[in-house]
Amino acid sequence: MNNKEDERVDTGAKEPYFWNPRTHEFLGRTASSWGLILLFYLVFYIFLGGMFVLTMYVMLLTLDDYKPTYQDRLVTPGMMIRPRGEAMEILYNTKDTESWDIYAQTLDNFLGSYNNSLQVQNNDECPPDNYFIQEDSGEVRNNPKRSCQFNRTTLEECSGITDRTYGYQKGQPCVLIKLNRVIGMLPGKDGQSPYVTCGAKKEDSDAIGELAYQYTPSQRNTFNLLVPSPTTARRPS
């Protein structure tokens, strides 16, 4: 009996937790206490944000808008391939238009910016078989660099102008290959120019058949520097 009375007394003696009207405390703290806590975290996060902004600012001071501060010279530059099928394989049926039409559309979209009219308007006509090097003049930097014209007509049968299907309808598909840009790289000057070969593995060589390679520019030993797309086309013959 006494235990129940003591329990009732203890229960009644508990003060409200969320809001105490006698002490004007909310969740056990007064308004001034909550204000100090909020002020502390406000100053704390402003300090963290300032440190982050300062760190980013110092890091950005070390970066160049047109040339990476640090770069590794790759032995083999990366390549971009269009169109690109699943698992790097292009499989289609010449009699099924829907199976290869997506590849032709991909090439149309890719070559759209390389129409002759746009190239004349946006890029420079560079002398063939010469490096198009745009040097800085003292402290005056020659940026942004200009690109050489790359007209899709140089791709001939793979340009999509004479054959809108890029050879896919005839079972002679075109594949465009472009080297990724490597700043400071002069193909053919300090070594062998990049070249393309297919069938590195024996199983690939047996399945590929004969190929026709077309290099752009047509000379394999030199490339124009800063050509927007030094593209190589290949077409099974």
PDB file of C-alpha atoms in Angstrom:
ATOM      1  CA  MET A   1       0.000   0.000   0.000  1.00  0.00           C
ATOM      2  CA  ASN A   2       2.763   2.372   0.914  1.00  0.00           C
ATOM      3  CA  ASN A   3       4.599   1.538  -2.309  1.00  0.00           C
ATOM      4  CA  LYS A   4       1.594   2.559  -4.416  1.00  0.00           C
ATOM      5  CA  GLU A   5       1.237   5.839  -2.498  1.00  0.00           C
ATOM      6  CA  ASP A   6       4.954   6.550  -2.919  1.00  0.00           C
ATOM      7  CA  GLU A   7       4.626   5.828  -6.652  1.00  0.00           C
ATOM      8  CA  ARG A   8       1.732   8.276  -6.923  1.00  0.00           C
ATOM      9  CA  VAL A   9       3.733  10.906  -5.040  1.00  0.00           C
ATOM     10  CA  ASP A  10       6.778  10.401  -7.269  1.00  0.00           C
ATOM     11  CA  THR A  11       4.663  10.625 -10.409  1.00  0.00           C
ATOM     12  CA  GLY A  12       3.053  13.829  -9.335  1.00  0.00           C
ATOM     13  CA  ALA A  13       6.395  15.370  -8.436  1.00  0.00           C
ATOM     14  CA  LYS A  14       7.790  15.059 -11.973  1.00  0.00           C
ATOM     15  CA  GLU A  15       8.090  18.346 -13.811  1.00  0.00           C
ATOM     16  CA  PRO A  16       6.890  18.766 -17.420  1.00  0.00           C
ATOM     17  CA  TYR A  17       9.638  17.928 -19.947  1.00  0.00           C
ATOM     18  CA  PHE A  18       8.573  19.717 -23.138  1.00  0.00           C
ATOM     19  CA  TRP A  19       7.393  22.918 -21.517  1.00  0.00           C
ATOM     20  CA  ASN A  20       7.719  24.000 -17.892  1.00  0.00           C
ATOM     21  CA  PRO A  21       5.438  26.986 -17.243  1.00  0.00           C
ATOM     22  CA  ARG A  22       7.065  27.659 -13.872  1.00  0.00           C
ATOM     23  CA  THR A  23      10.649  28.022 -15.143  1.00  0.00           C
ATOM     24  CA  HIS A  24       9.745  28.782 -18.773  1.00  0.00           C
ATOM     25  CA  GLU A  25      11.987  25.982 -20.016  1.00  0.00           C
ATOM     26  CA  PHE A  26      11.499  24.138 -23.304  1.00  0.00           C
ATOM     27  CA  LEU A  27      12.996  20.645 -23.470  1.00  0.00           C
ATOM     28  CA  GLY A  28      14.887  21.408 -20.281  1.00  0.00           C
ATOM     29  CA  ARG A  29      16.480  24.652 -21.504  1.00  0.00           C
ATOM     30  CA  THR A  30      15.571  28.292 -21.215  1.00  0.00           C
ATOM     31  CA  ALA A  31      15.294  30.625 -24.191  1.00  0.00           C
ATOM     32  CA  SER A  32      18.712  32.141 -23.479  1.00  0.00           C
ATOM     33  CA  SER A  33      20.271  28.662 -23.304  1.00  0.00           C
ATOM     34  CA  TRP A  34      18.756  27.681 -26.651  1.00  0.00           C
ATOM     35  CA  GLY A  35      19.907  30.985 -28.123  1.00  0.00           C
ATOM     36  CA  LEU A  36      23.502  30.384 -27.038  1.00  0.00           C
ATOM     37  CA  ILE A  37      23.466  26.860 -28.482  1.00  0.00           C
ATOM     38  CA  LEU A  38      22.089  28.062 -31.813  1.00  0.00           C
ATOM     39  CA  LEU A  39      24.625  30.894 -31.882  1.00  0.00           C
ATOM     40  CA  PHE A  40      27.463  28.435 -31.238  1.00  0.00           C
ATOM     41  CA  TYR A  41      26.452  26.115 -34.069  1.00  0.00           C
ATOM     42  CA  LEU A  42      25.864  29.074 -36.381  1.00  0.00           C
ATOM     43  CA  VAL A  43      29.386  30.367 -35.795  1.00  0.00           C
ATOM     44  CA  PHE A  44      30.783  26.815 -35.992  1.00  0.00           C
ATOM     45  CA  TYR A  45      29.243  26.046 -39.385  1.00  0.00           C
ATOM     46  CA  ILE A  46      30.133  29.471 -40.757  1.00  0.00           C
ATOM     47  CA  PHE A  47      33.728  28.742 -39.778  1.00  0.00           C
ATOM     48  CA  LEU A  48      33.625  25.330 -41.487  1.00  0.00           C
ATOM     49  CA  GLY A  49      32.085  26.864 -44.600  1.00  0.00           C
ATOM     50  CA  GLY A  50      34.734  29.578 -44.646  1.00  0.00           C
ATOM     51  CA  MET A  51      37.502  26.992 -44.365  1.00  0.00           C
ATOM     52  CA  PHE A  52      35.994  25.026 -47.263  1.00  0.00           C
ATOM     53  CA  VAL A  53      35.690  28.134 -49.457  1.00  0.00           C
ATOM     54  CA  LEU A  54      39.260  29.190 -48.628  1.00  0.00           C
ATOM     55  CA  THR A  55      40.586  25.719 -49.440  1.00  0.00           C
ATOM     56  CA  MET A  56      38.733  25.633 -52.764  1.00  0.00           C
ATOM     57  CA  TYR A  57      39.950  29.148 -53.618  1.00  0.00           C
ATOM     58  CA  VAL A  58      43.592  28.247 -52.963  1.00  0.00           C
ATOM     59  CA  MET A  59      43.234  25.048 -54.996  1.00  0.00           C
ATOM     60  CA  LEU A  60      41.639  26.879 -57.933  1.00  0.00           C
ATOM     61  CA  LEU A  61      44.541  29.334 -57.963  1.00  0.00           C
ATOM     62  CA  THR A  62      46.812  26.434 -58.913  1.00  0.00           C
ATOM     63  CA  LEU A  63      44.639  25.393 -61.881  1.00  0.00           C
ATOM     64  CA  ASP A  64      44.828  26.653 -65.431  1.00  0.00           C
ATOM     65  CA  ASP A  65      41.668  27.197 -67.458  1.00  0.00           C
ATOM     66  CA  TYR A  66      43.247  25.816 -70.617  1.00  0.00           C
ATOM     67  CA  LYS A  67      45.996  23.431 -69.528  1.00  0.00           C
ATOM     68  CA  PRO A  68      46.144  20.917 -66.664  1.00  0.00           C
ATOM     69  CA  THR A  69      48.725  21.719 -64.002  1.00  0.00           C
ATOM     70  CA  TYR A  70      49.783  18.093 -63.739  1.00  0.00           C
ATOM     71  CA  GLN A  71      49.360  15.425 -66.371  1.00  0.00           C
ATOM     72  CA  ASP A  72      50.751  12.013 -67.175  1.00  0.00           C
ATOM     73  CA  ARG A  73      51.857  11.306 -70.708  1.00  0.00           C
ATOM     74  CA  LEU A  74      49.978   8.230 -71.802  1.00  0.00           C
ATOM     75  CA  VAL A  75      51.818   5.771 -73.992  1.00  0.00           C
ATOM     76  CA  THR A  76      48.624   5.102 -75.930  1.00  0.00           C
ATOM     77  CA  PRO A  77      46.042   7.921 -76.142  1.00  0.00           C
ATOM     78  CA  GLY A  78      42.458   7.018 -75.435  1.00  0.00           C
ATOM     79  CA  MET A  79      40.048   6.584 -78.303  1.00  0.00           C
ATOM     80  CA  MET A  80      36.416   7.411 -78.862  1.00  0.00           C
ATOM     81  CA  ILE A  81      34.395   5.094 -81.074  1.00  0.00           C
ATOM     82  CA  ARG A  82      31.138   5.930 -82.858  1.00  0.00           C
ATOM     83  CA  PRO A  83      28.799   4.157 -83.023  1.00  0.00           C
ATOM     84  CA  ARG A  84      29.404   2.097 -79.931  1.00  0.00           C
ATOM     85  CA  GLY A  85      27.484  -1.101 -79.454  1.00  0.00           C
ATOM     86  CA  GLU A  86      26.972  -3.136 -76.339  1.00  0.00           C
ATOM     87  CA  ALA A  87      30.178  -4.772 -75.086  1.00  0.00           C
ATOM     88  CA  MET A  88      32.011  -2.959 -77.917  1.00  0.00           C
ATOM     89  CA  GLU A  89      30.268  -5.147 -80.490  1.00  0.00           C
ATOM     90  CA  ILE A  90      28.051  -3.931 -83.322  1.00  0.00           C
ATOM     91  CA  LEU A  91      25.593  -6.659 -84.188  1.00  0.00           C
ATOM     92  CA  TYR A  92      22.778  -6.185 -86.689  1.00  0.00           C
ATOM     93  CA  ASN A  93      20.889  -7.776 -89.564  1.00  0.00           C
ATOM     94  CA  THR A  94      21.127  -6.023 -92.923  1.00  0.00           C
ATOM     95  CA  LYS A  95      17.552  -7.049 -93.729  1.00  0.00           C
ATOM     96  CA  ASP A  96      16.221  -5.599 -90.458  1.00  0.00           C
ATOM     97  CA  THR A  97      16.318  -1.809 -90.802  1.00  0.00           C
ATOM     98  CA  GLU A  98      15.546  -1.206 -87.133  1.00  0.00           C
ATOM     99  CA  SER A  99      18.576  -3.240 -86.053  1.00  0.00           C
ATOM    100  CA  TRP A 100      21.079  -0.869 -87.724  1.00  0.00           C
ATOM    101  CA  ASP A 101      19.167   2.414 -88.069  1.00  0.00           C
ATOM    102  CA  ILE A 102      20.202   3.490 -84.557  1.00  0.00           C
ATOM    103  CA  TYR A 103      23.864   3.212 -85.596  1.00  0.00           C
ATOM    104  CA  ALA A 104      23.270   5.436 -88.631  1.00  0.00           C
ATOM    105  CA  GLN A 105      21.455   7.993 -86.463  1.00  0.00           C
ATOM    106  CA  THR A 106      24.357   8.003 -84.001  1.00  0.00           C
ATOM    107  CA  LEU A 107      26.771   8.836 -86.812  1.00  0.00           C
ATOM    108  CA  ASP A 108      24.421  11.531 -88.128  1.00  0.00           C
ATOM    109  CA  ASN A 109      24.317  13.220 -84.724  1.00  0.00           C
ATOM    110  CA  PHE A 110      28.067  12.947 -84.268  1.00  0.00           C
ATOM    111  CA  LEU A 111      28.964  14.372 -87.689  1.00  0.00           C
ATOM    112  CA  GLY A 112      26.349  17.132 -87.601  1.00  0.00           C
ATOM    113  CA  SER A 113      28.810  19.652 -86.145  1.00  0.00           C
ATOM    114  CA  TYR A 114      31.377  18.770 -88.825  1.00  0.00           C
ATOM    115  CA  ASN A 115      29.376  20.020 -91.778  1.00  0.00           C
ATOM    116  CA  ASN A 116      31.563  22.107 -94.086  1.00  0.00           C
ATOM    117  CA  SER A 117      29.589  25.312 -93.526  1.00  0.00           C
ATOM    118  CA  LEU A 118      29.955  25.111 -89.742  1.00  0.00           C
ATOM    119  CA  GLN A 119      33.652  24.283 -89.959  1.00  0.00           C
ATOM    120  CA  VAL A 120      34.351  27.298 -92.185  1.00  0.00           C
ATOM    121  CA  GLN A 121      32.441  29.503 -89.776  1.00  0.00           C
ATOM    122  CA  ASN A 122      33.979  28.275 -86.519  1.00  0.00           C
ATOM    123  CA  ASN A 123      37.477  26.964 -87.294  1.00  0.00           C
ATOM    124  CA  ASP A 124      40.634  27.889 -89.196  1.00  0.00           C
ATOM    125  CA  GLU A 125      41.858  26.417 -92.449  1.00  0.00           C
ATOM    126  CA  CYS A 126      45.228  24.898 -91.601  1.00  0.00           C
ATOM    127  CA  PRO A 127      48.022  24.039 -94.041  1.00  0.00           C
ATOM    128  CA  PRO A 128      48.136  20.280 -94.601  1.00  0.00           C
ATOM    129  CA  ASP A 129      50.879  18.121 -93.117  1.00  0.00           C
ATOM    130  CA  ASN A 130      52.000  20.840 -90.697  1.00  0.00           C
ATOM    131  CA  TYR A 131      51.575  21.300 -86.980  1.00  0.00           C
ATOM    132  CA  PHE A 132      49.149  24.094 -86.157  1.00  0.00           C
ATOM    133  CA  ILE A 133      50.943  25.477 -83.104  1.00  0.00           C
ATOM    134  CA  GLN A 134      49.661  28.699 -81.570  1.00  0.00           C
ATOM    135  CA  GLU A 135      52.411  30.043 -79.354  1.00  0.00           C
ATOM    136  CA  ASP A 136      51.952  32.585 -76.583  1.00  0.00           C
ATOM    137  CA  SER A 137      53.477  36.043 -77.020  1.00  0.00           C
ATOM    138  CA  GLY A 138      55.481  36.670 -73.877  1.00  0.00           C
ATOM    139  CA  GLU A 139      53.074  37.058 -70.991  1.00  0.00           C
ATOM    140  CA  VAL A 140      50.144  37.433 -73.394  1.00  0.00           C
ATOM    141  CA  ARG A 141      48.602  33.999 -73.634  1.00  0.00           C
ATOM    142  CA  ASN A 142      47.027  32.913 -76.864  1.00  0.00           C
ATOM    143  CA  ASN A 143      43.858  31.425 -75.395  1.00  0.00           C
ATOM    144  CA  PRO A 144      41.515  29.917 -76.227  1.00  0.00           C
ATOM    145  CA  LYS A 145      43.265  28.035 -78.993  1.00  0.00           C
ATOM    146  CA  ARG A 146      41.706  27.801 -82.408  1.00  0.00           C
ATOM    147  CA  SER A 147      40.975  24.472 -84.073  1.00  0.00           C
ATOM    148  CA  CYS A 148      41.622  23.360 -87.606  1.00  0.00           C
ATOM    149  CA  GLN A 149      38.751  22.706 -89.941  1.00  0.00           C
ATOM    150  CA  PHE A 150      37.628  19.129 -90.189  1.00  0.00           C
ATOM    151  CA  ASN A 151      35.151  18.680 -93.022  1.00  0.00           C
ATOM    152  CA  ARG A 152      33.099  15.521 -93.023  1.00  0.00           C
ATOM    153  CA  THR A 153      33.446  15.296 -96.805  1.00  0.00           C
ATOM    154  CA  THR A 154      37.001  14.025 -96.265  1.00  0.00           C
ATOM    155  CA  LEU A 155      35.474  10.824 -94.900  1.00  0.00           C
ATOM    156  CA  GLU A 156      34.152  10.107 -98.406  1.00  0.00           C
ATOM    157  CA  GLU A 157      31.908   7.015 -98.267  1.00  0.00           C
ATOM    158  CA  CYS A 158      31.746   7.230 -94.476  1.00  0.00           C
ATOM    159  CA  SER A 159      30.671  10.886 -94.466  1.00  0.00           C
ATOM    160  CA  GLY A 160      26.968  10.062 -94.656  1.00  0.00           C
ATOM    161  CA  ILE A 161      26.548  12.408 -97.631  1.00  0.00           C
ATOM    162  CA  THR A 162      26.683   9.938-100.500  1.00  0.00           C
ATOM    163  CA  ASP A 163      25.400   7.034 -98.417  1.00  0.00           C
ATOM    164  CA  ARG A 164      22.925   7.998 -95.691  1.00  0.00           C
ATOM    165  CA  THR A 165      23.120   4.497 -94.210  1.00  0.00           C
ATOM    166  CA  TYR A 166      26.920   4.637 -93.720  1.00  0.00           C
ATOM    167  CA  GLY A 167      27.237   1.235 -95.354  1.00  0.00           C
ATOM    168  CA  TYR A 168      25.132  -0.587 -92.770  1.00  0.00           C
ATOM    169  CA  GLN A 169      22.437  -1.439 -95.288  1.00  0.00           C
ATOM    170  CA  LYS A 170      25.012  -3.111 -97.551  1.00  0.00           C
ATOM    171  CA  GLY A 171      26.770  -4.972 -94.757  1.00  0.00           C
ATOM    172  CA  GLN A 172      29.815  -2.671 -94.995  1.00  0.00           C
ATOM    173  CA  PRO A 173      29.413  -0.568 -91.822  1.00  0.00           C
ATOM    174  CA  CYS A 174      31.501   2.513 -91.088  1.00  0.00           C
ATOM    175  CA  VAL A 175      33.028   3.026 -87.654  1.00  0.00           C
ATOM    176  CA  LEU A 176      34.561   6.388 -86.722  1.00  0.00           C
ATOM    177  CA  ILE A 177      37.503   6.473 -84.337  1.00  0.00           C
ATOM    178  CA  LYS A 178      38.831   9.656 -82.736  1.00  0.00           C
ATOM    179  CA  LEU A 179      41.882  10.099 -80.540  1.00  0.00           C
ATOM    180  CA  ASN A 180      41.295  11.891 -77.277  1.00  0.00           C
ATOM    181  CA  ARG A 181      43.161  15.154 -76.925  1.00  0.00           C
ATOM    182  CA  VAL A 182      46.557  14.978 -75.231  1.00  0.00           C
ATOM    183  CA  ILE A 183      47.952  18.455 -74.522  1.00  0.00           C
ATOM    184  CA  GLY A 184      51.489  18.922 -75.811  1.00  0.00           C
ATOM    185  CA  MET A 185      51.408  15.817 -77.957  1.00  0.00           C
ATOM    186  CA  LEU A 186      52.911  16.212 -81.448  1.00  0.00           C
ATOM    187  CA  PRO A 187      52.181  12.987 -83.343  1.00  0.00           C
ATOM    188  CA  GLY A 188      55.080  11.813 -85.428  1.00  0.00           C
ATOM    189  CA  LYS A 189      57.569  14.412 -84.162  1.00  0.00           C
ATOM    190  CA  ASP A 190      59.045  12.555 -81.224  1.00  0.00           C
ATOM    191  CA  GLY A 191      58.153   9.065 -82.329  1.00  0.00           C
ATOM    192  CA  GLN A 192      55.717   7.037 -84.351  1.00  0.00           C
ATOM    193  CA  SER A 193      52.359   8.575 -85.125  1.00  0.00           C
ATOM    194  CA  PRO A 194      49.296   6.889 -83.648  1.00  0.00           C
ATOM    195  CA  TYR A 195      47.804   4.340 -85.981  1.00  0.00           C
ATOM    196  CA  VAL A 196      44.856   2.000 -85.848  1.00  0.00           C
ATOM    197  CA  THR A 197      44.908  -1.729 -86.325  1.00  0.00           C
ATOM    198  CA  CYS A 198      42.197  -4.261 -85.661  1.00  0.00           C
ATOM    199  CA  GLY A 199      42.397  -7.900 -84.761  1.00  0.00           C
ATOM    200  CA  ALA A 200      44.922  -7.790 -81.924  1.00  0.00           C
ATOM    201  CA  LYS A 201      43.568 -11.132 -80.762  1.00  0.00           C
ATOM    202  CA  LYS A 202      43.547 -14.154 -83.016  1.00  0.00           C
ATOM    203  CA  GLU A 203      39.850 -14.823 -82.502  1.00  0.00           C
ATOM    204  CA  ASP A 204      39.125 -11.246 -83.588  1.00  0.00           C
ATOM    205  CA  SER A 205      41.301 -11.520 -86.689  1.00  0.00           C
ATOM    206  CA  ASP A 206      39.478 -14.642 -87.814  1.00  0.00           C
ATOM    207  CA  ALA A 207      36.057 -13.009 -87.419  1.00  0.00           C
ATOM    208  CA  ILE A 208      36.711  -9.512 -88.768  1.00  0.00           C
ATOM    209  CA  GLY A 209      37.595 -10.273 -92.356  1.00  0.00           C
ATOM    210  CA  GLU A 210      39.096  -7.593 -94.613  1.00  0.00           C
ATOM    211  CA  LEU A 211      39.050  -3.942 -93.570  1.00  0.00           C
ATOM    212  CA  ALA A 212      39.619  -0.673 -95.415  1.00  0.00           C
ATOM    213  CA  TYR A 213      41.342   1.973 -93.278  1.00  0.00           C
ATOM    214  CA  GLN A 214      40.991   5.656 -94.060  1.00  0.00           C
ATOM    215  CA  TYR A 215      43.123   8.073 -92.049  1.00  0.00           C
ATOM    216  CA  THR A 216      42.233  11.717 -91.642  1.00  0.00           C
ATOM    217  CA  PRO A 217      44.314  13.663 -92.523  1.00  0.00           C
ATOM    218  CA  SER A 218      45.163  11.267 -95.321  1.00  0.00           C
ATOM    219  CA  GLN A 219      48.878  11.219 -94.445  1.00  0.00           C
ATOM    220  CA  ARG A 220      49.557   8.726 -91.667  1.00  0.00           C
ATOM    221  CA  ASN A 221      52.840  10.324 -90.670  1.00  0.00           C
ATOM    222  CA  THR A 222      51.464  13.733 -89.611  1.00  0.00           C
ATOM    223  CA  PHE A 223      48.397  15.116 -87.940  1.00  0.00           C
ATOM    224  CA  ASN A 224      47.219  18.701 -87.573  1.00  0.00           C
ATOM    225  CA  LEU A 225      47.404  19.814 -83.976  1.00  0.00           C
ATOM    226  CA  LEU A 226      44.109  20.809 -82.381  1.00  0.00           C
ATOM    227  CA  VAL A 227      41.961  19.343 -85.101  1.00  0.00           C
ATOM    228  CA  PRO A 228      38.566  19.082 -83.390  1.00  0.00           C
ATOM    229  CA  SER A 229      38.146  15.495 -84.498  1.00  0.00           C
ATOM    230  CA  PRO A 230      41.082  13.670 -86.121  1.00  0.00           C
ATOM    231  CA  THR A 231      38.737  10.887 -87.051  1.00  0.00           C
ATOM    232  CA  THR A 232      39.636   7.626 -88.683  1.00  0.00           C
ATOM    233  CA  ALA A 233      36.985   5.705 -90.571  1.00  0.00           C
ATOM    234  CA  ARG A 234      37.112   2.036 -91.265  1.00  0.00           C
ATOM    235  CA  ARG A 235      34.859   0.066 -93.542  1.00  0.00           C
ATOM    236  CA  PRO A 236      34.933  -3.683 -94.182  1.00  0.00           C
ATOM    237  CA  SER A 237      35.468  -4.134 -97.859  1.00  0.00           C
TER     238      SER A 237
END
